[in-house]
XYZ file of C-alpha atoms in Angstrom:
565
model
C 281.756 -129.001 -55.292
C 282.597 -129.941 -58.840
C 281.321 -127.576 -61.519
C 278.246 -128.769 -63.413
C 279.007 -127.178 -66.785
C 281.926 -125.573 -68.495
C 281.634 -122.648 -70.897
C 284.025 -121.385 -73.544
C 285.518 -117.924 -73.472
C 284.719 -115.527 -76.314
C 287.163 -115.343 -79.196
C 290.420 -113.760 -78.102
C 289.784 -114.146 -74.309
C 291.308 -116.589 -71.804
C 292.359 -116.847 -68.122
C 295.068 -114.282 -67.264
C 296.885 -116.678 -64.914
C 296.884 -120.065 -66.627
C 295.547 -119.339 -70.101
C 292.593 -121.719 -69.782
C 289.841 -121.280 -72.411
C 286.931 -122.649 -70.339
C 285.179 -121.342 -67.267
C 282.358 -122.257 -64.908
C 280.037 -120.280 -62.612
C 279.679 -120.959 -58.877
C 277.760 -118.744 -56.426
C 277.423 -116.027 -59.065
C 281.216 -115.922 -59.482
C 283.092 -117.155 -62.504
C 286.206 -119.334 -62.310
C 288.447 -120.714 -65.007
C 288.711 -124.460 -65.514
C 291.707 -124.557 -63.136
C 289.894 -122.662 -60.327
C 291.300 -119.168 -60.817
C 288.769 -116.459 -60.057
C 287.968 -114.240 -62.973
C 288.059 -110.488 -62.468
C 285.055 -108.249 -63.117
C 282.486 -110.070 -60.899
C 281.556 -108.960 -57.353
C 281.797 -111.534 -54.553
C 278.712 -111.943 -52.366
C 277.018 -114.476 -50.191
C 274.259 -116.371 -51.912
C 271.399 -117.523 -49.678
C 269.194 -120.493 -50.257
C 266.266 -118.373 -51.525
C 268.438 -116.982 -54.294
C 269.459 -120.415 -55.508
C 268.881 -120.876 -59.237
C 267.757 -117.293 -59.885
C 270.659 -116.449 -62.157
C 269.244 -115.700 -65.610
C 270.690 -116.626 -68.972
C 273.458 -114.361 -70.132
C 272.924 -113.100 -73.679
C 274.907 -110.737 -75.786
C 273.568 -108.439 -78.453
C 274.542 -109.534 -81.903
C 276.218 -106.987 -84.052
C 274.346 -106.328 -87.248
C 276.507 -106.795 -90.309
C 277.393 -103.549 -91.953
C 275.845 -103.087 -95.351
C 278.117 -101.930 -98.085
C 276.485 -99.010 -99.829
C 277.555 -98.720 -103.438
C 278.463 -95.280 -104.705
C 275.945 -94.059 -107.254
C 277.577 -92.942 -110.459
C 276.508 -89.655 -111.945
C 277.040 -87.662 -115.092
C 278.704 -89.338 -118.016
C 279.949 -92.305 -115.980
C 276.350 -93.125 -115.067
C 275.297 -92.824 -118.707
C 278.043 -95.155 -119.864
C 277.117 -97.697 -117.174
C 273.516 -97.505 -118.387
C 274.651 -98.172 -121.954
C 276.671 -101.182 -120.763
C 273.624 -102.539 -118.935
C 271.479 -102.003 -122.023
C 274.069 -103.744 -124.168
C 274.042 -106.713 -121.784
C 270.252 -106.988 -122.154
C 270.610 -106.841 -125.942
C 273.265 -109.587 -125.893
C 271.009 -111.847 -123.825
C 268.121 -111.263 -126.245
C 270.254 -112.099 -129.275
C 271.624 -115.212 -127.577
C 268.073 -116.439 -126.881
C 266.955 -115.795 -130.462
C 269.920 -117.674 -131.918
C 270.001 -120.646 -129.542
C 266.326 -121.038 -128.628
C 264.461 -119.834 -131.736
C 266.969 -121.068 -134.302
C 267.895 -117.704 -135.823
C 270.934 -117.804 -138.174
C 274.400 -117.420 -136.677
C 275.126 -114.179 -138.523
C 272.129 -112.561 -136.850
C 274.356 -111.625 -133.914
C 276.780 -109.778 -136.188
C 273.916 -107.848 -137.797
C 272.492 -106.674 -134.477
C 275.966 -105.839 -133.203
C 276.562 -103.625 -136.240
C 273.228 -101.871 -135.721
C 274.076 -101.259 -132.060
C 277.488 -99.873 -132.984
C 275.823 -97.395 -135.326
C 273.303 -96.460 -132.661
C 275.974 -95.416 -130.128
C 278.532 -94.104 -132.619
C 277.543 -90.452 -132.234
C 277.593 -90.547 -128.440
C 280.710 -89.011 -126.781
C 281.897 -92.241 -125.195
C 285.367 -92.756 -123.761
C 287.998 -93.989 -126.146
C 289.363 -97.391 -125.186
C 292.510 -96.876 -123.126
C 292.078 -93.093 -122.975
C 290.664 -90.769 -120.372
C 289.356 -88.157 -122.795
C 286.255 -88.201 -124.935
C 285.636 -87.900 -128.624
C 283.612 -84.697 -128.627
C 285.331 -82.650 -125.979
C 285.298 -78.971 -126.786
C 282.419 -79.215 -129.241
C 279.944 -76.392 -129.557
C 277.275 -76.264 -126.865
C 279.169 -78.359 -124.319
C 279.864 -77.574 -120.676
C 283.270 -77.254 -119.113
C 283.461 -81.015 -118.619
C 283.091 -81.564 -122.347
C 279.507 -82.844 -122.634
C 276.298 -81.456 -124.023
C 273.956 -80.006 -121.437
C 270.306 -79.360 -120.575
C 267.162 -81.059 -121.919
C 265.910 -84.444 -120.721
C 267.783 -87.672 -121.430
C 264.673 -89.570 -122.541
C 261.575 -88.730 -124.485
C 258.551 -87.465 -122.611
C 256.829 -90.774 -123.225
C 257.962 -93.430 -120.775
C 258.343 -97.125 -121.483
C 255.148 -98.175 -119.805
C 252.694 -95.735 -121.337
C 250.560 -96.295 -124.368
C 248.613 -93.934 -126.535
C 250.982 -93.868 -129.469
C 250.288 -91.217 -132.039
C 248.815 -92.469 -135.276
C 251.054 -90.184 -137.344
C 254.708 -89.226 -137.080
C 255.844 -85.627 -137.542
C 259.081 -85.529 -139.471
C 259.113 -81.822 -140.174
C 262.028 -81.341 -137.764
C 264.849 -83.609 -138.893
C 266.891 -82.848 -135.776
C 264.487 -84.954 -133.719
C 265.881 -88.057 -135.434
C 269.579 -87.255 -135.017
C 271.547 -88.948 -132.255
C 274.533 -86.604 -131.933
C 274.500 -84.306 -128.866
C 273.872 -80.652 -129.654
C 273.482 -77.387 -127.811
C 269.934 -78.041 -126.640
C 270.073 -81.704 -125.607
C 272.135 -84.143 -123.628
C 273.068 -87.551 -124.871
C 270.241 -89.085 -126.862
C 270.368 -92.459 -125.216
C 268.485 -95.525 -126.442
C 265.591 -96.886 -124.408
C 264.944 -100.433 -123.256
C 262.294 -100.981 -125.942
C 264.967 -100.112 -128.523
C 266.689 -103.425 -127.783
C 263.679 -105.331 -129.119
C 263.427 -102.867 -131.997
C 267.075 -103.502 -132.933
C 266.467 -107.250 -132.938
C 263.458 -106.692 -135.187
C 265.527 -104.561 -137.580
C 268.043 -107.392 -137.664
C 265.195 -109.650 -138.816
C 264.403 -107.169 -141.602
C 268.011 -107.179 -142.759
C 268.097 -110.986 -142.663
C 264.641 -111.215 -144.351
C 263.210 -113.322 -141.539
C 259.366 -113.547 -141.430
C 259.182 -112.217 -137.868
C 256.794 -109.482 -136.763
C 256.717 -107.047 -133.877
C 253.807 -109.067 -132.497
C 256.139 -112.067 -132.197
C 258.594 -110.037 -130.111
C 255.775 -108.681 -127.950
C 254.520 -112.210 -127.320
C 257.970 -113.515 -126.399
C 258.501 -110.580 -124.044
C 255.078 -110.871 -122.404
C 255.534 -114.580 -121.755
C 258.955 -113.945 -120.234
C 260.769 -116.015 -122.846
C 263.019 -113.197 -124.086
C 264.734 -110.936 -121.588
C 262.764 -107.680 -121.390
C 260.116 -107.176 -118.703
C 262.418 -108.317 -115.884
C 265.589 -107.042 -117.560
C 266.619 -105.044 -114.489
C 266.862 -108.224 -112.393
C 269.213 -109.826 -114.942
C 271.777 -107.027 -114.600
C 274.561 -107.850 -112.081
C 273.829 -106.407 -108.673
C 277.095 -104.488 -108.378
C 276.253 -102.641 -111.608
C 272.599 -102.197 -110.687
C 273.470 -100.609 -107.338
C 275.699 -98.041 -109.030
C 273.100 -96.935 -111.587
C 271.416 -93.580 -110.911
C 267.715 -93.557 -110.124
C 266.650 -92.244 -113.532
C 268.283 -95.214 -115.261
C 266.585 -97.625 -112.887
C 263.283 -96.189 -114.058
C 264.420 -96.449 -117.675
C 265.111 -100.178 -117.241
C 261.842 -100.952 -115.484
C 258.665 -101.893 -117.335
C 255.354 -101.688 -115.523
C 254.012 -105.126 -116.456
C 253.412 -105.261 -120.235
C 254.179 -103.648 -123.579
C 251.332 -101.340 -124.665
C 249.915 -102.224 -128.110
C 251.715 -100.312 -130.839
C 254.634 -99.258 -128.605
C 257.190 -101.520 -130.259
C 256.063 -100.565 -133.760
C 256.471 -96.885 -132.880
C 260.002 -97.567 -131.609
C 260.856 -99.433 -134.820
C 259.550 -96.564 -136.955
C 261.619 -94.052 -134.976
C 264.783 -96.130 -135.417
C 264.188 -96.565 -139.152
C 263.884 -92.801 -139.587
C 266.912 -92.116 -137.392
C 269.122 -94.591 -139.261
C 268.121 -92.871 -142.492
C 268.872 -89.385 -141.131
C 272.145 -90.260 -139.414
C 273.723 -92.848 -141.724
C 271.530 -92.881 -144.862
C 270.621 -96.505 -144.092
C 267.484 -97.994 -145.675
C 266.056 -101.308 -144.509
C 264.548 -103.908 -146.855
C 260.778 -104.569 -146.913
C 258.986 -107.262 -144.978
C 259.120 -110.869 -146.075
C 255.351 -110.579 -146.323
C 254.304 -113.843 -147.996
C 254.752 -116.170 -144.976
C 253.457 -113.454 -142.650
C 250.195 -113.080 -144.599
C 249.786 -116.860 -144.748
C 250.260 -117.082 -140.979
C 247.712 -114.317 -140.318
C 245.125 -115.986 -142.561
C 245.726 -119.295 -140.824
C 245.508 -117.835 -137.312
C 242.238 -116.131 -138.224
C 240.901 -119.361 -139.811
C 240.070 -117.782 -143.169
C 239.857 -119.337 -146.666
C 242.949 -119.254 -148.871
C 241.135 -117.036 -151.382
C 241.853 -114.146 -149.021
C 245.547 -114.338 -149.910
C 244.839 -113.901 -153.633
C 242.666 -110.867 -152.928
C 245.320 -109.347 -150.661
C 247.896 -109.784 -153.398
C 245.653 -108.125 -156.003
C 244.853 -105.133 -153.781
C 248.536 -104.734 -152.896
C 249.414 -104.583 -156.610
C 246.660 -102.032 -157.236
C 247.836 -99.789 -154.383
C 251.519 -100.478 -155.180
C 252.323 -101.582 -151.641
C 255.987 -102.500 -151.094
C 255.760 -103.386 -147.345
C 258.743 -101.218 -146.386
C 258.998 -98.655 -143.606
C 258.722 -95.032 -144.778
C 261.714 -92.736 -144.302
C 260.621 -89.496 -145.966
C 257.821 -86.971 -145.927
C 256.498 -84.794 -143.161
C 253.607 -87.009 -142.056
C 253.356 -90.765 -141.955
C 249.872 -92.232 -142.118
C 248.728 -95.276 -140.218
C 248.587 -97.392 -143.396
C 252.194 -96.466 -144.227
C 253.370 -98.856 -141.519
C 253.998 -102.145 -143.374
C 252.596 -104.380 -140.647
C 249.501 -102.219 -140.195
C 248.720 -102.162 -143.913
C 249.360 -105.902 -144.111
C 246.742 -106.755 -141.496
C 244.455 -104.028 -142.925
C 244.618 -105.629 -146.377
C 243.531 -108.936 -144.879
C 240.565 -107.310 -143.159
C 239.480 -105.393 -146.270
C 239.784 -108.544 -148.390
C 237.519 -110.426 -146.004
C 234.969 -107.596 -146.150
C 234.945 -107.709 -149.964
C 234.709 -111.493 -150.246
C 232.519 -112.523 -147.329
C 229.757 -110.323 -145.984
C 230.306 -109.193 -142.410
C 227.149 -107.091 -142.144
C 224.588 -109.754 -143.079
C 223.947 -108.383 -146.599
C 223.826 -111.018 -149.342
C 226.313 -110.393 -152.152
C 225.895 -113.288 -154.629
C 228.729 -114.069 -157.055
C 228.469 -113.518 -160.813
C 229.972 -116.900 -161.750
C 231.418 -120.043 -160.251
C 234.908 -118.581 -160.687
C 233.997 -115.675 -158.416
C 235.735 -116.188 -155.021
C 232.520 -115.015 -153.356
C 230.968 -118.364 -154.269
C 232.046 -119.638 -150.850
C 229.892 -118.432 -147.974
C 231.297 -118.494 -144.452
C 229.011 -119.267 -141.550
C 230.200 -116.454 -139.316
C 228.110 -117.681 -136.399
C 229.954 -121.011 -136.475
C 233.247 -119.172 -136.895
C 232.546 -117.094 -133.791
C 231.639 -120.216 -131.861
C 234.907 -121.901 -132.852
C 236.846 -118.859 -131.646
C 234.951 -118.819 -128.361
C 235.616 -122.528 -127.851
C 239.345 -121.857 -128.105
C 239.056 -119.020 -125.618
C 237.116 -121.196 -123.183
C 239.798 -123.890 -123.389
C 242.499 -121.309 -122.732
C 240.506 -119.886 -119.824
C 240.987 -123.132 -117.877
C 244.604 -122.086 -117.248
C 246.275 -118.736 -116.698
C 247.512 -117.596 -120.090
C 251.200 -116.842 -120.219
C 251.773 -113.226 -121.108
C 248.421 -112.073 -119.739
C 249.217 -112.299 -116.028
C 249.187 -108.515 -115.782
C 245.433 -108.547 -116.472
C 244.736 -110.326 -113.171
C 242.820 -108.111 -110.738
C 242.798 -108.320 -106.905
C 239.259 -109.689 -107.088
C 240.368 -112.303 -109.611
C 243.102 -113.593 -107.310
C 240.528 -114.427 -104.639
C 238.597 -116.672 -107.023
C 241.557 -118.467 -108.634
C 242.052 -122.188 -108.342
C 245.365 -123.624 -107.166
C 246.831 -124.088 -110.639
C 246.174 -120.509 -111.727
C 247.390 -119.160 -108.401
C 250.622 -121.132 -108.732
C 251.144 -119.768 -112.233
C 250.479 -116.224 -111.055
C 252.873 -116.497 -108.107
C 255.583 -117.937 -110.369
C 255.169 -114.946 -112.675
C 255.123 -112.527 -109.730
C 258.329 -114.003 -108.281
C 260.097 -113.854 -111.631
C 258.979 -110.310 -112.376
C 259.091 -108.466 -109.079
C 261.230 -110.429 -106.595
C 264.870 -109.854 -107.408
C 268.021 -110.215 -105.345
C 267.924 -106.642 -104.058
C 266.530 -107.424 -100.587
C 266.686 -111.121 -99.565
C 264.536 -110.481 -96.461
C 261.660 -109.268 -98.601
C 261.793 -112.403 -100.740
C 261.849 -114.587 -97.631
C 258.778 -112.865 -96.165
C 256.841 -113.356 -99.408
C 257.812 -117.023 -99.755
C 257.238 -117.884 -96.078
C 253.455 -118.523 -96.293
C 254.019 -120.916 -99.214
C 256.875 -122.970 -97.759
C 256.258 -126.692 -97.606
C 253.598 -126.572 -100.314
C 253.901 -128.371 -103.618
C 252.450 -127.359 -106.931
C 249.466 -129.277 -108.186
C 251.012 -129.092 -111.659
C 254.575 -129.129 -112.881
C 255.201 -126.129 -115.166
C 258.486 -127.508 -116.475
C 256.747 -130.596 -117.817
C 253.971 -128.527 -119.391
C 256.411 -126.162 -121.060
C 258.129 -129.091 -122.766
C 255.024 -129.615 -124.837
C 255.484 -127.572 -127.968
C 253.368 -124.434 -128.080
C 253.300 -124.726 -131.867
C 251.892 -128.254 -131.703
C 249.049 -127.107 -129.462
C 248.300 -124.126 -131.691
C 248.390 -126.271 -134.847
C 245.893 -128.660 -133.306
C 243.556 -125.789 -132.474
C 243.825 -124.357 -135.982
C 243.067 -127.773 -137.467
C 239.940 -128.090 -135.317
C 238.778 -124.608 -136.269
C 239.224 -125.278 -139.990
C 237.285 -128.531 -139.694
C 234.427 -126.641 -138.081
C 234.632 -123.911 -140.740
C 234.666 -126.304 -143.696
C 231.757 -128.309 -142.356
C 229.601 -125.166 -142.059
C 230.600 -123.383 -145.302
C 228.207 -123.305 -148.253
C 228.488 -122.776 -151.996
C 226.304 -119.978 -153.363
C 224.784 -120.243 -156.796
C 225.986 -117.437 -159.085
C 223.640 -114.670 -160.207
C 224.898 -113.190 -163.496
C 224.203 -109.615 -164.487
C 221.166 -108.980 -166.717
C 222.075 -108.628 -170.375
C 220.168 -105.354 -170.783
C 222.134 -103.724 -167.946
C 224.389 -100.929 -169.082
C 228.080 -101.008 -168.278
C 227.868 -97.975 -165.971
C 225.102 -99.561 -163.906
C 226.838 -102.929 -163.985
C 229.860 -101.432 -162.212
C 227.779 -99.804 -159.449
C 225.799 -102.738 -158.088
C 225.268 -103.163 -154.350
C 227.079 -106.499 -154.257
C 230.312 -104.828 -155.370
C 230.496 -102.489 -152.383
C 230.851 -102.900 -148.644
C 230.167 -100.608 -145.673
C 232.868 -98.435 -144.115
C 233.248 -98.587 -140.336
C 235.215 -95.668 -138.911
C 234.799 -96.230 -135.179
C 234.607 -99.180 -132.842
C 230.944 -98.446 -132.161
C 230.123 -98.872 -135.867
C 231.341 -102.481 -135.983
C 228.716 -105.247 -136.084
C 229.119 -108.171 -133.739
C 230.913 -110.437 -136.232
C 233.144 -107.631 -137.489
C 234.066 -106.668 -133.926
C 235.215 -110.217 -133.203
C 237.268 -110.363 -136.408
C 238.800 -106.903 -135.935
C 239.648 -107.573 -132.286
C 241.284 -110.904 -133.071
C 243.293 -109.357 -135.907
C 244.414 -106.431 -133.724
C 245.614 -108.859 -131.055
C 247.556 -110.848 -133.657
C 249.282 -107.678 -134.887
C 249.810 -106.274 -131.352
C 248.221 -102.952 -132.281
C 245.261 -101.039 -130.799
C 241.856 -101.774 -132.289
C 241.405 -98.133 -133.285
C 244.660 -98.273 -135.256
C 243.414 -101.265 -137.242
C 240.063 -99.570 -137.945
C 241.860 -96.438 -139.106
C 244.253 -98.423 -141.309
C 241.418 -100.392 -142.935
C 239.501 -97.174 -143.584
C 242.526 -95.624 -145.286
C 242.987 -98.702 -147.476
C 239.308 -98.621 -148.483
C 239.639 -94.946 -149.353
C 242.622 -95.669 -151.617
C 240.672 -98.468 -153.343
C 237.752 -96.097 -153.908
C 240.074 -93.504 -155.463
C 241.560 -96.163 -157.736
C 238.088 -97.300 -158.845
C 237.095 -93.728 -159.706
C 240.270 -93.164 -161.700
C 239.855 -96.474 -163.533
C 236.255 -95.698 -164.447
C 237.328 -92.310 -165.759
C 240.039 -93.887 -167.903
C 237.533 -96.342 -169.389
C 235.171 -93.518 -170.239
C 237.993 -91.570 -171.880
C 238.954 -94.593 -173.967
C 235.355 -95.006 -175.087
C 235.194 -91.402 -176.245
C 238.414 -91.763 -178.217
C 237.035 -94.812 -180.044
C 233.857 -92.923 -181.019
C 235.877 -90.063 -182.543
C 238.042 -92.252 -184.780
C 238.936 -91.150 -188.370
C 238.075 -93.077 -191.591
C 240.943 -95.219 -192.899
C 241.422 -96.043 -196.624
C 241.606 -99.789 -197.148
C 243.126 -99.597 -200.649
C 240.076 -101.140 -202.381
C 238.775 -98.580 -205.017
C 237.608 -101.068 -207.672
C 234.217 -99.431 -207.716
């Protein structure tokens, strides 16, 4: 009987007699294509009842062996971590230059700052096996400083930044290894801080809030920086450096500003480097515009800054640094204090003295709040980029398809890397064959600035249509100078806690804190400190005027030269 089906031998096997590569089965015995019986199968008589009972022959597949990378340790692991951090910094600089239009020399500035940051670390010399600081005091037998943690006690994903910095111990700002610490390695947030310092050197009107926004929206490489590192390098990093390169899901408010302040102090201590002040004029104009405030606020901010002698530069000396010493904090605090002085936030009427008084314009704060809420309601129709981390498990269940698509895109970008392909396949499997109801690539092409400019224009139209001009109320002529300077309309309340804020003030303070990427309590504390400095200046000025008046009253008689009488 002719065979019904031929089968191929496995790789490397064939018939021992004729070398045929195909075989067939007959009566539970295997023969090669030329009829030679194959060894290894018992011969037996097959009855009719056993016809067709032979099952399918299957072989167990060998699982591919996984190559396990050797984890580096000690100084080799530290140097690999620095290389990974440098790669993240290079990608950030490239994005700023090519996507945001930063000047070409910005890359050279950041590269120089990075070279200074790692100069004091005992890295390998190029082409040599030794290290720069071998044999230094306090080092182990392998030539490196020992003990103490590599990173600060505060991790990347925690908030609660201290309002003041303690600079009483200058060794906390040095980067060179010593007897009590290991290498003082930079952290992931320091990459954004270095880019920001490059903006200070280049006098670019960029704030830490801009960097936080770019990072939260996933535009600049930061939150998912670990996934952008090549896998062969990522697999060789020790566990502690994996944790150092991982961010929970967002940058806590004030975290980047604290990192910038630490770097400014350290550059001063290590290399006597001082950074220029902020390019504050366009920054103040942008804040006033984003808050939809009258232009008179800028003039008041400028006057108060001259009175307090604000230079908008980061402090580098002294034992304690106050909240208002941070240039970005005092900048947004000056705007808030100016609004409090010009336009009543507590409902108290403060009429102007003349038509030239900037308080002649009265803002309808109820309409202003409504305009802000309208913008928030429009944004609520879609999942805001950069705020995906605020989504709760209960919120996912009530999302529409568009928001759910946006959230899953963010989740895939943030948390699904190339570490375990099977995990990514299991997560994507329920969504295979489905198409998005909206195309994010087409939506992203629409300029974010154009949308924001349109919103600002609508808010200003609503503000101008509801603003009123107040008739001036001059001071009575019989009022003494001392009483004229202490009228109720020339003062404003001081709010020291969040609970003290009225409804309108809470909305304004919260919006301003979000724009500056700082906690609300930090803004309240900064505004309170500015108001205290203004009060001290007013007291000193009043005292000087009184002293001048006394000197005029005690003047001596002067001979005029006319003695004709």
